[in-house]
């Protein structure tokens, strides 16, 4: 995914807020929806593009599964509604990011058991830049649709809040 992580995170977080009966923590959902791609800083400036950035620990489901289990244990002990809501919004958006990356880029879902990247559709390398490869592929239309969907929901909510 290229442009759809943030709008998809917005849609998921707004849906979760309704289910969890809260109006808070939107920014946590939005931050989590793009957090795994913060490894691009390491990819470009430290690793010199030696490793696919989807293979870094921040894009590994096993890492986030471990975090999820740790949070569940803490939630069981703390019994905090706030912690439960925040962790649900945060981790749901992390896993949404990984699911969306599985669409056209690939995620190591079974690592370390299986060193194979799972990807739904293959985006061929027709251009010298990976950005062009993604933008000029039909799968980018899916990203545009998610962006339009999130924009429509945002505008509808703003209009509603304006009228209230
Ligand atoms: Zn990513």
Short mmCIF file of C-alpha atoms and ligand atoms in Angstrom, two decimals:
data_model
loop_
_atom_site.label_atom_id
_atom_site.label_comp_id
_atom_site.label_asym_id
_atom_site.label_seq_id
_atom_site.Cartn_x
_atom_site.Cartn_y
_atom_site.Cartn_z
CA UNK A 1 0.00 0.00 0.00
CA UNK A 2 1.12 3.46 -0.81
CA UNK A 3 -1.50 6.09 0.13
CA UNK A 4 -4.31 4.01 1.68
CA UNK A 5 -2.87 3.18 5.12
CA UNK A 6 -3.90 6.43 6.79
CA UNK A 7 -7.42 6.63 5.27
CA UNK A 8 -8.00 2.93 6.02
CA UNK A 9 -6.80 3.58 9.58
CA UNK A 10 -9.27 6.45 9.83
CA UNK A 11 -12.16 4.22 8.71
CA UNK A 12 -11.22 1.40 11.08
CA UNK A 13 -10.67 3.71 14.06
CA UNK A 14 -13.98 5.53 13.55
CA UNK A 15 -15.72 2.13 13.34
CA UNK A 16 -13.94 0.91 16.49
CA UNK A 17 -14.79 4.12 18.35
CA UNK A 18 -18.49 3.46 17.69
CA UNK A 19 -18.18 -0.17 18.81
CA UNK A 20 -16.16 0.74 21.92
CA UNK A 21 -18.38 3.74 22.70
CA UNK A 22 -15.62 6.34 22.78
CA UNK A 23 -14.82 9.51 20.86
CA UNK A 24 -11.16 9.50 21.89
CA UNK A 25 -7.92 7.96 20.62
CA UNK A 26 -8.40 8.70 16.91
CA UNK A 27 -4.78 9.91 16.75
CA UNK A 28 -3.57 6.60 18.25
CA UNK A 29 -5.37 4.68 15.51
CA UNK A 30 -4.01 6.98 12.80
CA UNK A 31 -0.45 6.77 14.16
CA UNK A 32 -0.63 2.96 14.39
CA UNK A 33 -2.01 2.72 10.84
CA UNK A 34 1.27 4.10 9.46
CA UNK A 35 3.69 3.13 12.26
CA UNK A 36 5.16 0.03 10.54
CA UNK A 37 6.28 2.19 7.60
CA UNK A 38 8.49 4.25 9.92
CA UNK A 39 11.07 1.58 9.06
CA UNK A 40 11.52 3.37 5.73
CA UNK A 41 13.78 5.83 7.59
CA UNK A 42 16.04 2.92 8.59
CA UNK A 43 15.71 1.39 5.10
CA UNK A 44 16.87 4.54 3.27
CA UNK A 45 19.26 6.20 5.73
CA UNK A 46 20.90 3.38 7.69
CA UNK A 47 20.46 0.03 5.93
CA UNK A 48 21.21 1.49 2.49
CA UNK A 49 18.23 -0.42 1.01
CA UNK A 50 19.94 -3.78 1.66
CA UNK A 51 16.82 -5.51 3.07
CA UNK A 52 13.18 -5.31 1.94
CA UNK A 53 11.61 -3.04 4.53
CA UNK A 54 8.72 -5.50 4.96
CA UNK A 55 11.25 -7.90 6.47
CA UNK A 56 12.17 -5.60 9.35
CA UNK A 57 10.80 -6.53 12.79
CA UNK A 58 8.24 -3.71 12.72
CA UNK A 59 6.53 -5.39 9.73
CA UNK A 60 6.61 -8.89 11.26
CA UNK A 61 3.28 -10.29 12.53
CA UNK A 62 5.15 -12.42 15.10
CA UNK A 63 6.47 -9.24 16.75
CA UNK A 64 3.00 -7.68 16.98
CA UNK A 65 1.46 -10.99 18.08
CA UNK A 66 3.96 -11.01 20.96
CA UNK A 67 3.02 -7.42 21.82
CA UNK A 68 -0.67 -8.39 21.65
CA UNK A 69 -0.18 -11.29 24.07
CA UNK A 70 1.81 -9.07 26.45
CA UNK A 71 -0.94 -6.43 26.33
CA UNK A 72 -3.61 -9.09 27.00
CA UNK A 73 -1.70 -10.23 30.10
CA UNK A 74 -1.31 -6.64 31.33
CA UNK A 75 -5.02 -6.01 30.62
CA UNK A 76 -5.98 -9.11 32.61
CA UNK A 77 -3.98 -7.85 35.59
CA UNK A 78 -4.81 -4.15 35.32
CA UNK A 79 -8.46 -4.55 34.27
CA UNK A 80 -8.32 -1.05 32.83
CA UNK A 81 -11.05 -0.10 30.34
CA UNK A 82 -8.88 2.72 29.00
CA UNK A 83 -5.91 0.40 28.39
CA UNK A 84 -8.21 -2.13 26.75
CA UNK A 85 -9.67 0.49 24.36
CA UNK A 86 -6.29 2.06 23.53
CA UNK A 87 -4.62 -1.31 22.90
CA UNK A 88 -7.54 -2.53 20.77
CA UNK A 89 -7.44 0.59 18.58
CA UNK A 90 -3.62 0.50 18.36
CA UNK A 91 -3.20 -3.21 17.56
CA UNK A 92 -6.19 -3.37 15.21
CA UNK A 93 -4.60 -0.62 13.14
CA UNK A 94 -1.19 -2.32 13.20
CA UNK A 95 -2.73 -5.56 11.89
CA UNK A 96 -4.80 -3.61 9.34
CA UNK A 97 -1.50 -2.18 8.06
CA UNK A 98 -0.04 -5.67 7.71
CA UNK A 99 -3.19 -6.98 5.98
CA UNK A 100 -3.13 -4.07 3.51
CA UNK A 101 0.57 -4.66 2.85
CA UNK A 102 -0.32 -8.26 2.00
CA UNK A 103 -2.48 -6.95 -0.86
CA UNK A 104 0.36 -5.96 -3.20
CA UNK A 105 3.63 -5.89 -1.29
CA UNK A 106 3.99 -9.01 0.86
CA UNK A 107 4.24 -9.83 4.56
CA UNK A 108 6.07 -12.68 6.32
CA UNK A 109 2.93 -13.94 8.08
CA UNK A 110 4.39 -17.26 9.23
CA UNK A 111 7.91 -16.06 10.10
CA UNK A 112 9.93 -17.60 11.82
CA UNK A 113 8.19 -20.90 10.98
CA UNK A 114 8.22 -20.19 7.25
CA UNK A 115 10.44 -17.64 5.54
CA UNK A 116 7.92 -16.93 2.75
CA UNK A 117 6.33 -13.57 2.05
CA UNK A 118 2.57 -13.75 1.42
CA UNK A 119 1.19 -11.42 -1.23
CA UNK A 120 -2.22 -11.35 -2.91
CA UNK A 121 -1.28 -9.77 -6.25
CA UNK A 122 2.05 -9.32 -7.96
CA UNK A 123 3.03 -5.81 -9.06
CA UNK A 124 5.60 -6.27 -11.83
CA UNK A 125 8.71 -4.05 -11.88
CA UNK A 126 8.07 -2.22 -15.18
CA UNK A 127 9.61 1.10 -14.14
CA UNK A 128 12.91 1.98 -12.52
CA UNK A 129 11.17 3.47 -9.47
CA UNK A 130 9.08 1.32 -7.12
CA UNK A 131 6.77 4.32 -6.64
CA UNK A 132 5.93 4.35 -10.37
CA UNK A 133 5.46 0.57 -10.33
CA UNK A 134 2.75 0.96 -7.70
CA UNK A 135 1.10 4.13 -9.00
CA UNK A 136 0.76 2.88 -12.59
CA UNK A 137 -0.58 -0.55 -11.59
CA UNK A 138 -4.36 -1.23 -11.49
CA UNK A 139 -4.09 -2.10 -7.77
CA UNK A 140 -3.54 1.59 -7.07
CA UNK A 141 -7.24 2.10 -7.94
CA UNK A 142 -8.09 0.15 -4.78
CA UNK A 143 -6.01 2.63 -2.79
CA UNK A 144 -7.78 5.56 -4.47
CA UNK A 145 -11.16 3.99 -3.61
CA UNK A 146 -10.16 3.63 0.07
CA UNK A 147 -8.98 7.27 0.02
CA UNK A 148 -12.30 8.45 -1.51
CA UNK A 149 -14.30 6.32 0.97
CA UNK A 150 -12.45 7.77 3.97
CA UNK A 151 -12.74 11.32 2.59
CA UNK A 152 -16.50 10.86 2.15
CA UNK A 153 -16.88 9.60 5.75
CA UNK A 154 -14.73 12.47 7.07
CA UNK A 155 -16.73 15.10 5.13
CA UNK A 156 -20.05 13.56 6.24
CA UNK A 157 -18.95 13.59 9.90
CA UNK A 158 -17.69 17.18 9.66
CA UNK A 159 -20.98 18.26 8.09
CA UNK A 160 -22.93 16.43 10.82
CA UNK A 161 -20.79 17.99 13.57
CA UNK A 162 -21.32 21.40 11.99
CA UNK A 163 -25.09 20.94 12.06
CA UNK A 164 -25.15 19.65 15.69
ZN1 LIG B 1 3.98 -1.20 5.46
#
